[in-house]
Short mmCIF file of C-alpha atoms and ligand atoms in Angstrom, two decimals:
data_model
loop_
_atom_site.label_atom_id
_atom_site.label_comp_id
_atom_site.label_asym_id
_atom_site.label_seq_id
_atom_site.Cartn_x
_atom_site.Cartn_y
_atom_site.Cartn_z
CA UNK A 4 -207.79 207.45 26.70
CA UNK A 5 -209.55 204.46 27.22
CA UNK A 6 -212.39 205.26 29.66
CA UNK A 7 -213.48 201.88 30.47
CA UNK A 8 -210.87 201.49 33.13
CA UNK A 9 -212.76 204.51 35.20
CA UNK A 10 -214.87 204.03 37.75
CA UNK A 11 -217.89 205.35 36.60
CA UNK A 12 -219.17 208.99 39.09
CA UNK A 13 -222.72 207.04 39.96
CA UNK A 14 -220.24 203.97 41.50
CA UNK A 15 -218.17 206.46 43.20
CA UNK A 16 -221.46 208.68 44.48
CA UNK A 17 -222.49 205.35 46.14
CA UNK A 18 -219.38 204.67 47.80
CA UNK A 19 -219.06 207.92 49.30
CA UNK A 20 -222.65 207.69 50.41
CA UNK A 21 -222.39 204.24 51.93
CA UNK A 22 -218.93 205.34 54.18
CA UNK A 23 -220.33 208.82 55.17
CA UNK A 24 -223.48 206.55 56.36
CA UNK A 25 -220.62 204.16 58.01
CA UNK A 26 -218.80 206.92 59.65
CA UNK A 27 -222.32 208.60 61.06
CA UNK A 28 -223.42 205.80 62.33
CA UNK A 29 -220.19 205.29 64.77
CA UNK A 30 -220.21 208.79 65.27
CA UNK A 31 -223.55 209.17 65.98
CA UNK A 32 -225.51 205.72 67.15
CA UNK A 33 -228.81 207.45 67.12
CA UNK A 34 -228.43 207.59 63.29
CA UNK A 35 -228.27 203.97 63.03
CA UNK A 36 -231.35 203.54 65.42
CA UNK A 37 -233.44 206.37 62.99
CA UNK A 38 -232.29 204.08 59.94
CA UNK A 39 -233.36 200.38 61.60
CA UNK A 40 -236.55 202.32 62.18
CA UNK A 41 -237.10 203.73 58.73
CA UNK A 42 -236.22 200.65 57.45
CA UNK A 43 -238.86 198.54 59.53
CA UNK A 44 -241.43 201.44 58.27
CA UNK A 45 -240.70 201.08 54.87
CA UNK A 46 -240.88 197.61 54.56
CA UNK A 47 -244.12 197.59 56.68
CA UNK A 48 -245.75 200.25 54.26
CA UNK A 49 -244.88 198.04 50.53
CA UNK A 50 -246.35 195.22 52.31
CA UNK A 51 -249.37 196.37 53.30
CA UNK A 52 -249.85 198.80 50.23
CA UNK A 53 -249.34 196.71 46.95
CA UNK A 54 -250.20 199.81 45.00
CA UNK A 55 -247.58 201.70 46.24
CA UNK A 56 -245.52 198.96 46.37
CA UNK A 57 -246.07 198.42 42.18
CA UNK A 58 -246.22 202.57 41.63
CA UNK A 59 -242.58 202.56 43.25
CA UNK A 60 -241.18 200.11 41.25
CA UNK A 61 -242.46 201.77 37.92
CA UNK A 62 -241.20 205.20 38.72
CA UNK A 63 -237.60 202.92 39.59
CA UNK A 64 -237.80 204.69 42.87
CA UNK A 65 -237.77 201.06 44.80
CA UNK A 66 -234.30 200.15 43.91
CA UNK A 67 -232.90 203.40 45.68
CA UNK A 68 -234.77 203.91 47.82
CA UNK A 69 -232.71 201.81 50.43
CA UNK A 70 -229.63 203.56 49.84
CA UNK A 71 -231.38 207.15 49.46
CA UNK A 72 -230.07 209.83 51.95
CA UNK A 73 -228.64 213.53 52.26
CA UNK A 74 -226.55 215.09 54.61
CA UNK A 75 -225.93 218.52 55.06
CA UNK A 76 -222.25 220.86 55.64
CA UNK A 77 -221.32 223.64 56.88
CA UNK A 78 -218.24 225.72 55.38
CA UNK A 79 -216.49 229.31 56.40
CA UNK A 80 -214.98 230.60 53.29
CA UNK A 81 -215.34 230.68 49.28
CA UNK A 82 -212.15 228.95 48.56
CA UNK A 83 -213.58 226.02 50.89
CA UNK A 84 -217.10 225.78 48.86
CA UNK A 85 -214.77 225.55 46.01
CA UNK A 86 -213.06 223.04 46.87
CA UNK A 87 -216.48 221.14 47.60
CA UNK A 88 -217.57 221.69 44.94
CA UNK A 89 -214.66 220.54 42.94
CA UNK A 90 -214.77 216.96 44.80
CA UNK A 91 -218.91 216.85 44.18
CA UNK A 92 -218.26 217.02 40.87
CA UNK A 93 -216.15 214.01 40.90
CA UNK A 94 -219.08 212.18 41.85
CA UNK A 95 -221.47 214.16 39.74
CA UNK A 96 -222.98 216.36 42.26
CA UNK A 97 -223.81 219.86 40.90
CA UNK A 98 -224.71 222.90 42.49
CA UNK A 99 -228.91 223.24 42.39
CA UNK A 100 -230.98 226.03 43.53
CA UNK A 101 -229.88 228.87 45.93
CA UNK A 102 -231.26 229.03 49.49
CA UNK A 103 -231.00 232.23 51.56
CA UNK A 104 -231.29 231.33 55.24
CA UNK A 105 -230.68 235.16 56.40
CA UNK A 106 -234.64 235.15 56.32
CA UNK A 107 -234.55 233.14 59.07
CA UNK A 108 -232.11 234.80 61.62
CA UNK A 109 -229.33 232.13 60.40
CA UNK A 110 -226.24 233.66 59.11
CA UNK A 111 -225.47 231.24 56.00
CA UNK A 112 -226.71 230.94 52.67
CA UNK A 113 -226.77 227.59 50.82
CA UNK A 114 -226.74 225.34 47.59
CA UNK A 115 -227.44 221.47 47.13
CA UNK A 116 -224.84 219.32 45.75
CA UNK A 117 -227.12 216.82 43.70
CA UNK A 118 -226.96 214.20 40.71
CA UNK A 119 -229.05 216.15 37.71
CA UNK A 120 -229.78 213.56 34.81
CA UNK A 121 -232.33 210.93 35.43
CA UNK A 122 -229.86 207.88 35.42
CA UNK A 123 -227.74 209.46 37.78
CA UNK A 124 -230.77 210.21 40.14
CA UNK A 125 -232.14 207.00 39.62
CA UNK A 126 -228.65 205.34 40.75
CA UNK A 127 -228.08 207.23 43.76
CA UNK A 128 -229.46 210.12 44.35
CA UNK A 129 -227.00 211.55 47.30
CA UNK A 130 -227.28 215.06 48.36
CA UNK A 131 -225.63 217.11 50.29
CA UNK A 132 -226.90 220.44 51.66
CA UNK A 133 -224.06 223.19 51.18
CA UNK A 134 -223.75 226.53 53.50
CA UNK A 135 -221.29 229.01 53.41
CA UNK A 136 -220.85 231.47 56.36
CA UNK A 137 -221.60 235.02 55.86
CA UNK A 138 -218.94 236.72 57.63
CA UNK A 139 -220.64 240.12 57.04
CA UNK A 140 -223.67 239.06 59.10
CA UNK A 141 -221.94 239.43 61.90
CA UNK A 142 -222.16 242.68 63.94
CA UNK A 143 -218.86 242.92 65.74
CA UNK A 144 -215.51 243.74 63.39
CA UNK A 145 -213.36 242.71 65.63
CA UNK A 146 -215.56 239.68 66.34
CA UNK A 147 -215.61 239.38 61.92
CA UNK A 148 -211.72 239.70 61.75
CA UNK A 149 -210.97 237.37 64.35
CA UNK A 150 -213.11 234.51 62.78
CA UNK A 151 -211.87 235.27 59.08
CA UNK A 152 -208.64 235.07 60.51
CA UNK A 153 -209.04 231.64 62.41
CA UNK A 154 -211.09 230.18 59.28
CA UNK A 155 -207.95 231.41 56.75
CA UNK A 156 -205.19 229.36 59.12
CA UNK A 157 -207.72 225.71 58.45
CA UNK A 158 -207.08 223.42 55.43
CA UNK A 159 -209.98 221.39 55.02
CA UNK A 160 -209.07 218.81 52.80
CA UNK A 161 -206.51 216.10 53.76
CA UNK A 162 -203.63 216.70 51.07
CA UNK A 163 -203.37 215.24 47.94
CA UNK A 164 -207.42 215.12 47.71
CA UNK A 165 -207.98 218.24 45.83
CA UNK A 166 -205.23 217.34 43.03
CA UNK A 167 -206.84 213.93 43.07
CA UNK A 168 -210.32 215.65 42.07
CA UNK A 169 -208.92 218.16 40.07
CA UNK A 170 -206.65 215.02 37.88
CA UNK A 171 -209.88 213.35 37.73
CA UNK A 172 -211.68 215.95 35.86
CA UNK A 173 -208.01 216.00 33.53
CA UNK A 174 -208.22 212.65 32.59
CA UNK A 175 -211.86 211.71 32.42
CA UNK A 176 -212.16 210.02 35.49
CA UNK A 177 -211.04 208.10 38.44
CA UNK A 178 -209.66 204.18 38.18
CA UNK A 179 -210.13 201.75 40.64
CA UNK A 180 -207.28 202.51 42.84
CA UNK A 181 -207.71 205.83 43.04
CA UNK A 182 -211.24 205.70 43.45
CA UNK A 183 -210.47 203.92 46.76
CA UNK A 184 -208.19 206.84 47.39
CA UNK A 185 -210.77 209.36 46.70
CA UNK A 186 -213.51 208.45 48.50
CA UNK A 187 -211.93 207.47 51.87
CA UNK A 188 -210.27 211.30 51.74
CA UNK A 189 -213.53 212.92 50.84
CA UNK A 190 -214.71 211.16 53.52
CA UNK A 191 -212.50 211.90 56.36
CA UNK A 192 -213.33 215.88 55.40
CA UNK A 193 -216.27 215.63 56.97
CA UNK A 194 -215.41 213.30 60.31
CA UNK A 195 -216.23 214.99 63.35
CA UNK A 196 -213.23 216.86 65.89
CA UNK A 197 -213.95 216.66 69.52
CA UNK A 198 -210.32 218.96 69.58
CA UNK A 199 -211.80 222.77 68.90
CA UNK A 200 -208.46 224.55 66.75
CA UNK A 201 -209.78 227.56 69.98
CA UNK A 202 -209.64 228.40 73.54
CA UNK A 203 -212.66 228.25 75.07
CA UNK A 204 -212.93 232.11 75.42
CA UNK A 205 -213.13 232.33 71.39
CA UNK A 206 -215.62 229.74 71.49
CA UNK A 207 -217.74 231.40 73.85
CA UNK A 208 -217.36 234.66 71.82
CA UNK A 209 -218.37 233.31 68.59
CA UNK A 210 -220.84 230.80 70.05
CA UNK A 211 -222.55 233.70 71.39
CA UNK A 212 -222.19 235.68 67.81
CA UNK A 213 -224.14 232.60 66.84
CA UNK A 214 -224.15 229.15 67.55
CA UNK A 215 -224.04 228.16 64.09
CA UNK A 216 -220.58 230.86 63.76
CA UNK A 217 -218.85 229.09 66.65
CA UNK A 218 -220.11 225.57 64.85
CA UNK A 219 -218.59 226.63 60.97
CA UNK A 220 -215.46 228.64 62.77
CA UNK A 221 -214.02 226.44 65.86
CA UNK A 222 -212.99 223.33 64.30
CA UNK A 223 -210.98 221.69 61.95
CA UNK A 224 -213.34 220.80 59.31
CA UNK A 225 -216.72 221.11 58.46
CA UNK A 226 -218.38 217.71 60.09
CA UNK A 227 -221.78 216.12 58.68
CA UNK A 228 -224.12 217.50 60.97
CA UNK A 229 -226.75 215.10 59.86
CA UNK A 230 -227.66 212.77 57.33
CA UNK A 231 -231.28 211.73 56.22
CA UNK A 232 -232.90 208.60 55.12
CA UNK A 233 -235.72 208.68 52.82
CA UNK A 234 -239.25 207.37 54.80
CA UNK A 235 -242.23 206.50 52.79
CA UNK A 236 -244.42 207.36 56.11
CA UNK A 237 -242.93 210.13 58.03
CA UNK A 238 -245.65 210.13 60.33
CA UNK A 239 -244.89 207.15 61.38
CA UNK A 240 -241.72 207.41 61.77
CA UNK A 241 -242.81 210.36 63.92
CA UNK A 242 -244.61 208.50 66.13
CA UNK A 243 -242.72 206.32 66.81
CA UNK A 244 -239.60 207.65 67.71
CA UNK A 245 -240.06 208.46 71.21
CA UNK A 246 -240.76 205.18 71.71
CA UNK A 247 -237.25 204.25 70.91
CA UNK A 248 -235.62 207.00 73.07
CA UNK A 249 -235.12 209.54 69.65
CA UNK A 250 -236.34 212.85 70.48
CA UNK A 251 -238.17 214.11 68.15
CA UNK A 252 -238.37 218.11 66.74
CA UNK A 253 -242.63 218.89 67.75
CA UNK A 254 -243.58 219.89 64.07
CA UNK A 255 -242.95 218.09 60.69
CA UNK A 256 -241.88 220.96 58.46
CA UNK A 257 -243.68 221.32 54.97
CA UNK A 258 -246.66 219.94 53.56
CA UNK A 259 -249.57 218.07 55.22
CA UNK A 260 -250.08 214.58 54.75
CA UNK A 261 -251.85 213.70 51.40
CA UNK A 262 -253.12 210.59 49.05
CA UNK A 263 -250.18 212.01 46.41
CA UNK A 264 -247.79 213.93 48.04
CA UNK A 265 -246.17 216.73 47.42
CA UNK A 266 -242.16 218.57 47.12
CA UNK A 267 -240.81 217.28 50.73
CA UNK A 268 -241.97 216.88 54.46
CA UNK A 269 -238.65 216.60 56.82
CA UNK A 270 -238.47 216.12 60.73
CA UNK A 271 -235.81 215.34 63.06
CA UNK A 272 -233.98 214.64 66.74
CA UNK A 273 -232.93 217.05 68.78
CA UNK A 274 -229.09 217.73 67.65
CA UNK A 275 -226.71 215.93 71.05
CA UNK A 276 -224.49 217.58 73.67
CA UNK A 277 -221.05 216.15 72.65
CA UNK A 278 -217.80 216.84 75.01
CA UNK A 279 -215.35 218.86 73.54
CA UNK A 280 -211.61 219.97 74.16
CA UNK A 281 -210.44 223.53 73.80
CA UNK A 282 -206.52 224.62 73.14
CA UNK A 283 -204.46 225.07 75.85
CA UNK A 284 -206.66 224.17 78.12
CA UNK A 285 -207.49 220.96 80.56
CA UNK A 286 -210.92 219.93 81.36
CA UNK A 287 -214.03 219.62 78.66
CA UNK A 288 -216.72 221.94 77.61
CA UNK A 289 -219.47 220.72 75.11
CA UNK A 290 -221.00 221.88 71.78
CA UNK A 291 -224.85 220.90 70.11
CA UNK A 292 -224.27 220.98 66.33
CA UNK A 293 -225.30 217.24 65.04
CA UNK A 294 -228.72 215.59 64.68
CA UNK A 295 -230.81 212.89 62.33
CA UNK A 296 -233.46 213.93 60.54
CA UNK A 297 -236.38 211.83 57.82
CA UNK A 298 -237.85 212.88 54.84
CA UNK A 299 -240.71 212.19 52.96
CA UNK A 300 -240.24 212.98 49.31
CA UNK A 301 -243.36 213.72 46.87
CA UNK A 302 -243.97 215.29 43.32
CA UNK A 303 -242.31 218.31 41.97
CA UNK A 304 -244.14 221.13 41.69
CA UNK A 305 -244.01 223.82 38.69
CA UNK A 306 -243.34 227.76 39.84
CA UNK A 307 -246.89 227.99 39.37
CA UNK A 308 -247.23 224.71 41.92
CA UNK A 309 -244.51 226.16 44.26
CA UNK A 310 -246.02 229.85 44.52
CA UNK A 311 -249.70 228.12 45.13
CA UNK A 312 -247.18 225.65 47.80
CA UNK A 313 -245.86 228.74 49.09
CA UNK A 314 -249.24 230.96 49.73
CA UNK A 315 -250.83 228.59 51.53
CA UNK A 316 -247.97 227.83 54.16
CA UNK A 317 -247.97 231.68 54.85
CA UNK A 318 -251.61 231.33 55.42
CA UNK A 319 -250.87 228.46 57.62
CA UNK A 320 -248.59 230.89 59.32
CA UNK A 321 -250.43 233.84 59.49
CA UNK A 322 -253.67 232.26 60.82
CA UNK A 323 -251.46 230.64 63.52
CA UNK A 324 -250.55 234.27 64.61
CA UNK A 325 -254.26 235.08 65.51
CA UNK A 326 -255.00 234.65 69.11
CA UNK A 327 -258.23 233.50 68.75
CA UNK A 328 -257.37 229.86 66.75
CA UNK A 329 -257.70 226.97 68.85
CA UNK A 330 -256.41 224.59 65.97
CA UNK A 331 -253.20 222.66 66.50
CA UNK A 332 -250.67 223.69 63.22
CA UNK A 333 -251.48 220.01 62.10
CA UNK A 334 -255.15 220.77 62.04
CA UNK A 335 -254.62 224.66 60.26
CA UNK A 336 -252.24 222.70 57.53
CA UNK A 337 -254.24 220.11 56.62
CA UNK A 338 -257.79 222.53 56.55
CA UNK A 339 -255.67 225.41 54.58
CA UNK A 340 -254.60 223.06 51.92
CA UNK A 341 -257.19 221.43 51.14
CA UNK A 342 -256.90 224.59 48.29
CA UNK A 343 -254.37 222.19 46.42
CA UNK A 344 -255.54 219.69 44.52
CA UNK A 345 -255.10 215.96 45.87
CA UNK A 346 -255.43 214.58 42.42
CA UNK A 347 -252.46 213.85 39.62
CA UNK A 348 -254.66 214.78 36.75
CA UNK A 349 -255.76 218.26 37.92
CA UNK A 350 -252.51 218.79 38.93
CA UNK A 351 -251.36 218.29 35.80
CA UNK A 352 -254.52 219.76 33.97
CA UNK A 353 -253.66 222.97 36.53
CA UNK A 354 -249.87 222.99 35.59
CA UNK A 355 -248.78 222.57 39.28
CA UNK A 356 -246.38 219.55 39.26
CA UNK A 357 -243.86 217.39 37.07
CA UNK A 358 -244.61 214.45 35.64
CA UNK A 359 -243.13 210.94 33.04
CA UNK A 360 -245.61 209.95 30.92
CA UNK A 361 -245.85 205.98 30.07
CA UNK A 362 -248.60 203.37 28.46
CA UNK A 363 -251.05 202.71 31.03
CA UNK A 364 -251.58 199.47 29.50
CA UNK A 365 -250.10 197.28 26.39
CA UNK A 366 -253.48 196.48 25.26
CA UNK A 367 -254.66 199.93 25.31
CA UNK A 368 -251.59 201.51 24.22
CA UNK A 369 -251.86 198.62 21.18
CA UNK A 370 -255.79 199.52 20.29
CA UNK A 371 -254.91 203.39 20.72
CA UNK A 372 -252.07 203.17 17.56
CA UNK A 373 -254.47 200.67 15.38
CA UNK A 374 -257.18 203.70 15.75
CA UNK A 375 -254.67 205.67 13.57
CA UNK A 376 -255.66 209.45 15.36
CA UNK A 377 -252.44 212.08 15.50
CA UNK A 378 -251.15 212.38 18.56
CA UNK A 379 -252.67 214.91 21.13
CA UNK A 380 -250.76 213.88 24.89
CA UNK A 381 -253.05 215.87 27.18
CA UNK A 382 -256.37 213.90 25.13
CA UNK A 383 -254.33 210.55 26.08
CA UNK A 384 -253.92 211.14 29.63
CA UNK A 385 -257.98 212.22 29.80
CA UNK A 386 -258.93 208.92 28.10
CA UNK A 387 -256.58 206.80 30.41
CA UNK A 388 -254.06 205.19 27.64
CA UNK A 389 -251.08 207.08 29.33
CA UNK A 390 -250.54 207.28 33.12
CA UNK A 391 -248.70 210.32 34.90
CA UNK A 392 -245.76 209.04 37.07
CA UNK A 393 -244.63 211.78 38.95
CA UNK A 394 -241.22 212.93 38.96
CA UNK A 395 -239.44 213.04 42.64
CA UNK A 396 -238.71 216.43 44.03
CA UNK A 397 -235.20 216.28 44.82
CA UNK A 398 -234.33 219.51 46.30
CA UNK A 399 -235.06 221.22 49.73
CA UNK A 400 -237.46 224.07 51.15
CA UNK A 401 -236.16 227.30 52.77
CA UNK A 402 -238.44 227.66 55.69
CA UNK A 403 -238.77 223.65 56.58
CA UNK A 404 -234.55 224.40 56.51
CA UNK A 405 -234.74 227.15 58.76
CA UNK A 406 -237.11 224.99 60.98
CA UNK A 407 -234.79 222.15 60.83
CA UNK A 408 -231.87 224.40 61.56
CA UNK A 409 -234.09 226.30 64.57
CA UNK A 410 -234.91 223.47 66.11
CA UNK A 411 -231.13 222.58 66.92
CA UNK A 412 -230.06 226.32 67.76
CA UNK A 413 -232.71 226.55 70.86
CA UNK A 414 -235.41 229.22 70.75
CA UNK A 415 -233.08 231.83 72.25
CA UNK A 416 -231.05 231.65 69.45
CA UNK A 417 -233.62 233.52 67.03
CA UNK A 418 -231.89 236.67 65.62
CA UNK A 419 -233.03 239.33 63.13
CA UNK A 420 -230.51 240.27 60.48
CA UNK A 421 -230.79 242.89 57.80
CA UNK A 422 -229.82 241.27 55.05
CA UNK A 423 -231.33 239.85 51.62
CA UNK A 424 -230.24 237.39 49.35
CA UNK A 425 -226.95 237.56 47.71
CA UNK A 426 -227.29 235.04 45.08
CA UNK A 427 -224.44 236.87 42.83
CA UNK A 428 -222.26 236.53 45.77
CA UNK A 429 -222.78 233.18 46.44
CA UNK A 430 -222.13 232.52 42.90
CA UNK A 431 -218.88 234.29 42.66
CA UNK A 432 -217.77 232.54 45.78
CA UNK A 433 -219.33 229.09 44.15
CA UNK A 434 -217.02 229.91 41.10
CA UNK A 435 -220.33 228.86 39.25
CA UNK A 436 -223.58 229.86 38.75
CA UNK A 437 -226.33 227.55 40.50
CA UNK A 438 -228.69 225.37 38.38
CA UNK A 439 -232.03 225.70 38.10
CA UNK A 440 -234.10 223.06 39.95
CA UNK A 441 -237.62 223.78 37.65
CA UNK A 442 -235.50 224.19 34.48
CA UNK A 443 -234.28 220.57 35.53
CA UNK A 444 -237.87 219.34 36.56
CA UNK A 445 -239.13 220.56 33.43
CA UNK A 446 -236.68 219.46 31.03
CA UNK A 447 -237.29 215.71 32.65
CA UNK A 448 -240.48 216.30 31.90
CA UNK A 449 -240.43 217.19 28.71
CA UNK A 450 -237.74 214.24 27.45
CA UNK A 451 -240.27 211.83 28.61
CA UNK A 452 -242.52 213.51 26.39
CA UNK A 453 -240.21 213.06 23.33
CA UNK A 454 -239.68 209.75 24.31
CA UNK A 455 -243.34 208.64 24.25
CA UNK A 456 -243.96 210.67 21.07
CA UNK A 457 -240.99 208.91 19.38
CA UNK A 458 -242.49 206.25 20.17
CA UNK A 459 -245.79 206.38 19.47
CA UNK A 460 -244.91 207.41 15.83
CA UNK A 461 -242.32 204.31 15.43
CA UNK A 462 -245.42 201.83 16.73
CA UNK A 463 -247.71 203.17 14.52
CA UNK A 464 -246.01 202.04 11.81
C1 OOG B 14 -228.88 222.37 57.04
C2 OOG B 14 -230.36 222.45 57.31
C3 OOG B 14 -231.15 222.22 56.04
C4 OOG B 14 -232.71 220.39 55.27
O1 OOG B 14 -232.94 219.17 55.19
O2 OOG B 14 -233.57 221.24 54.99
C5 OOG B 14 -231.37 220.81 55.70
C6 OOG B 14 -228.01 222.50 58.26
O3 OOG B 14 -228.48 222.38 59.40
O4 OOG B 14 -226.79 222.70 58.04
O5 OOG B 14 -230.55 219.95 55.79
NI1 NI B 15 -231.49 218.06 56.14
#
C-alpha cells in the first residue's frame, strides 16, 4: 500500500480542531469573543517579555500555540465511548489518564483523548475531555431504566462515519477525499440540538436526577460543551473579561500564579440559557449545558511533584474551612505554596517535574566536549552547559474539573454519591485500558536524555 497518498493523523487532528472551533464559534459567539481576547493577551505578553517570547520558541511551543485548544464531551453509554474512541484514533488521539468525578457529586467518570508522541503534540495538540454517564449513580430504577432506555434508541454518529474510521485503521489511513469526508462527519457529532429526542416531563425528571443526566440523556448527540484556548496570562484574561460582557467563574481552579508555572490553571464563563424544543409539544423551555473556558498550561510534575501539588491544595482547602481566616483563597494559595519550589533546578534536583535537556550554549557545549570528562547529566545542568526546558503538562486536574463542571451546574446542584472509582469499568466500557500520563511524561523525558547523550558521545569524537 503506498502510504504517501494518506493524509497524515496530525493534518487530520488539525482539521477537525479548526471546524469544531468554526462550528463553536457560530454556535456560541462568546467563544469567539474569549479567543479575540486571548489572542490580544498573548500577543501583548511575547512582546513585552522577550524571554518568554525566545523560551517558547525553543520548547516549539510558539508555533501551536495559536491553534492550541480542548473541548470537552459528554456520552451515555459504552458502545458510544467506543465509538469515540475509534474516530480519536483516526486522528491519533488516545485515551490518557482516568478521572473519577463521583468525588465531586457529578455522576460521570472521564478520560482525555490526546496526541502522545512529541511530534504529534508539538503539531497539534487537540484534546478532548471524555465522560461517560454512570447510570448506576442514579438513585431511582425506574428513573435508571427509563434513561438507559432513551440513550439505547440514539445513534450518535451520522452513518457511514464509523466504517469510515474503522477502514481507516484497515488500510493505514485516510486519503484526501475521504479525509474531507471524515472530518466534516466527526464534526457534525458533536453540533448542538435545540430539538430534545423528550417531552418536557422526562426532561424535568432527569434534569432534576441531575442536570448533567438530563444534559448526556435528552438529546441527540453529545454537543461540545466548551472548548478552550491556551492563554499565556490567565489572569489577565481574568480580568478582563467582564469588561467585555464574559462572565467570568469567581475562582481560577489550580495552582497560584508563579515565575515557572506549574501542571494547569483553568477558568471560565458562566455556561448560557439556550431555548430548547421538547417532543410533542409547542412552546420552548431552556437548558444551561455550554460555556468557554482558558487555560494556562505549565510543567509536568512527577508523582512525587503531583502528591506535593496535591497536599498543598487540600491545605488550601482545609484552612479555608476554618472560620477564623480572613484571607481571600487567592491570598491562602499563593502563602500555602510557597512550600513548592519556584525554581527549575530544585525542581529537578527535588524530582518534582519533567523536563528536555538541550546545550545552553554552542560555545559552552563546544569547550565542555574538548575538556574530554565522561558524561555525568545532573553535573551539566549544575555547571550551566545544559538548560532544562520543561515539558508541557498536557492533561487535566480532577478537582479544577469538578470546579469547572460546578460552576455551570449552580450551587444547588451539589450532591453526595457513594461511589468510588471504577477504573476497571471504565476500561471495559473504553474497550482499552487508559495510558499513563507520568509513564508518558517520563518516557519524554528520558528520550531527550538519550538524545543528548548520543550526542554528546558522537561530538566528542
Ligand atoms: C468537563 C469538565 C472538565 C476541564 O477542563 O477540566 C474539563 C465537562 O464539563 O464536561 O473540561
Ligand atoms: Ni475544560
Amino acid at each position: 500500500m503506498d502510504t504517501s497518498v494518506f493524509v497524515s493523523k496530525d493534518e487530520i487532528r488539525s482539521r477537525f480542531s479548526g471546524a469544531m472551533s468554526a462550528m463553536y464559534q457560530q454556535e456560541v459567539p462568546q467563544y469567539g469573543a474569549l479567543l479575540s481576547l486571548v489572542h490580544e493577551i498573548n500577543a501583548s505578553v511575547l512582546k513585552h517579555d522577550p524571554a518568554l517570547h525566545s523560551a517558547l520558541r525553543q520548547q516549539s511551543e510558539l508555533t501551536r500555540l495559536d491553534v492550541e485548544r480542548h473541548g470537552a464531551i459528554r456520552v451515555g453509554t459504552a458502545a458510544e465511548l467506543k465509538g469515540i474512541a475509534t474516530i480519536f484514533a483516526v486522528m491519533g488521539m488516545y485515551p490518557v489518564g482516568y478521572y473519577d468525578l463521583s468525588v465531586a457529586g457529578v455522576p460521570v467518570h472521564s478520560t482525555a483523548f490526546r496526541p502522545v508522541d512529541d511530534h504529534a503534540l508539538q503539531t497539534n495538540p487537540f484534546r478532548v475531555f471524555t465522560s461517560l454517564l454512570r447510570l448506576e449513580l442514579i438513585e431511582d430504577a425506574n428513573l435508571r431504566a427509563q434513561a438507559a432506555a432513551i440513550l439505547s434508541q440514539r445513534s450518535i454518529f451520522p452513518s457511514g462515519l464509523l466504517e469510515l474510521a474503522e477502514q481507516a485503521q484497515v488500510a493505514g489511513g485516510l486519503t484526501e477525499p475521504q479525509a474531507k469526508e471524515f472530518v466534516a462527519a466527526a464534526t457534525a457529532v458533536f453540533r448542538w440540538h435545540r430539538q430534545a429526542t423528550v417531552d418536557q416531563d422526562t426532561y424535568r425528571k432527569l434534569h432534576a436526577a441531575h442536570r448533567l443526566v438530563a444534559d448526556i440523556v435528552c438529546f441527540k448527540g453529545p454537543h461540545i460543551n466548551h472548548l478552550t484556548p491556551r492563554t499565556l496570562d490567565i489572569d489577565a484574561v481574568q480580568e478582563a473579561m467582564p469588561q467585555r460582557g464574559i462572565p467570568a467563574k469567581e475562582l481560577i481552579e489550580g495552582p497560584p500564579r508563579r515565575r515557572h508555572p506549574i501542571l494547569l490553571r483553568q477558568t471560565s464563563f458562566k455556561a448560557l440559557e439556550e431555548e430548547i424544543e421538547f417532543v410533542g409539544q409547542a412552546g420552548v423551555g431552556s437548558h444551561t449545558a455550554r460555556f468557554g473556558e482558558i487555560e494556562q498550561r505549565g510543567v509536568a510534575l512527577t508523582q512525587a511533584g503531583r502528591a506535593l501539588y496535591d497536599s498543598l491544595l487540600a491545605q488550601t482547602r482545609d484552612a479555608g474551612q476554618q472560620a477564623a481566616t480572613t484571607q481571600t483563597y487567592a491570598e491562602r494559595l499563593q502563602h500555602v505554596f510557597a512550600q513548592f519550589p519556584d525554581d527549575s533546578d530544585e525542581m529537578y534536583e527535588r524530582g518534582l517535574a519533567f523536563f528536555r535537556f538541550e546545550p545552553r550554549d554552542p560555545a559552552i557545549w563546544q569547550q565542555e566536549l574538548a575538556a574530554g570528562r565522561p558524561w555525568n547529566l545532573p553535573d551539566l545542568i549544575k555547571r550551566g552547559v545544559v538548560a532544562l526546558r520543561p515539558i508541557t503538562y498536557e492533561d487535566f486536574l480532577p478537582v479544577s474539573a469538578a470546579g469547572i463542571f460546578q460552576s455551570n451546574l449552580g450551587d444547588a446542584e451539589q450532591k453526595n454519591y457513594v461511589s468510588q472509582a471504577a477504573r476497571s469499568e471504565f476500561e471495559r466500557d473504553l474497550g482499552s485500558p487508559v495510558l499513563d500520563e507520568i509513564e508518558l511524561y517520563r518516557a519524554a523525558q528520558t528520550r531527550s536524555e538519550h538524545a543528548l547523550h548520543q550526542r554528546f558521545l558522537a561530538e566528542s569524537g
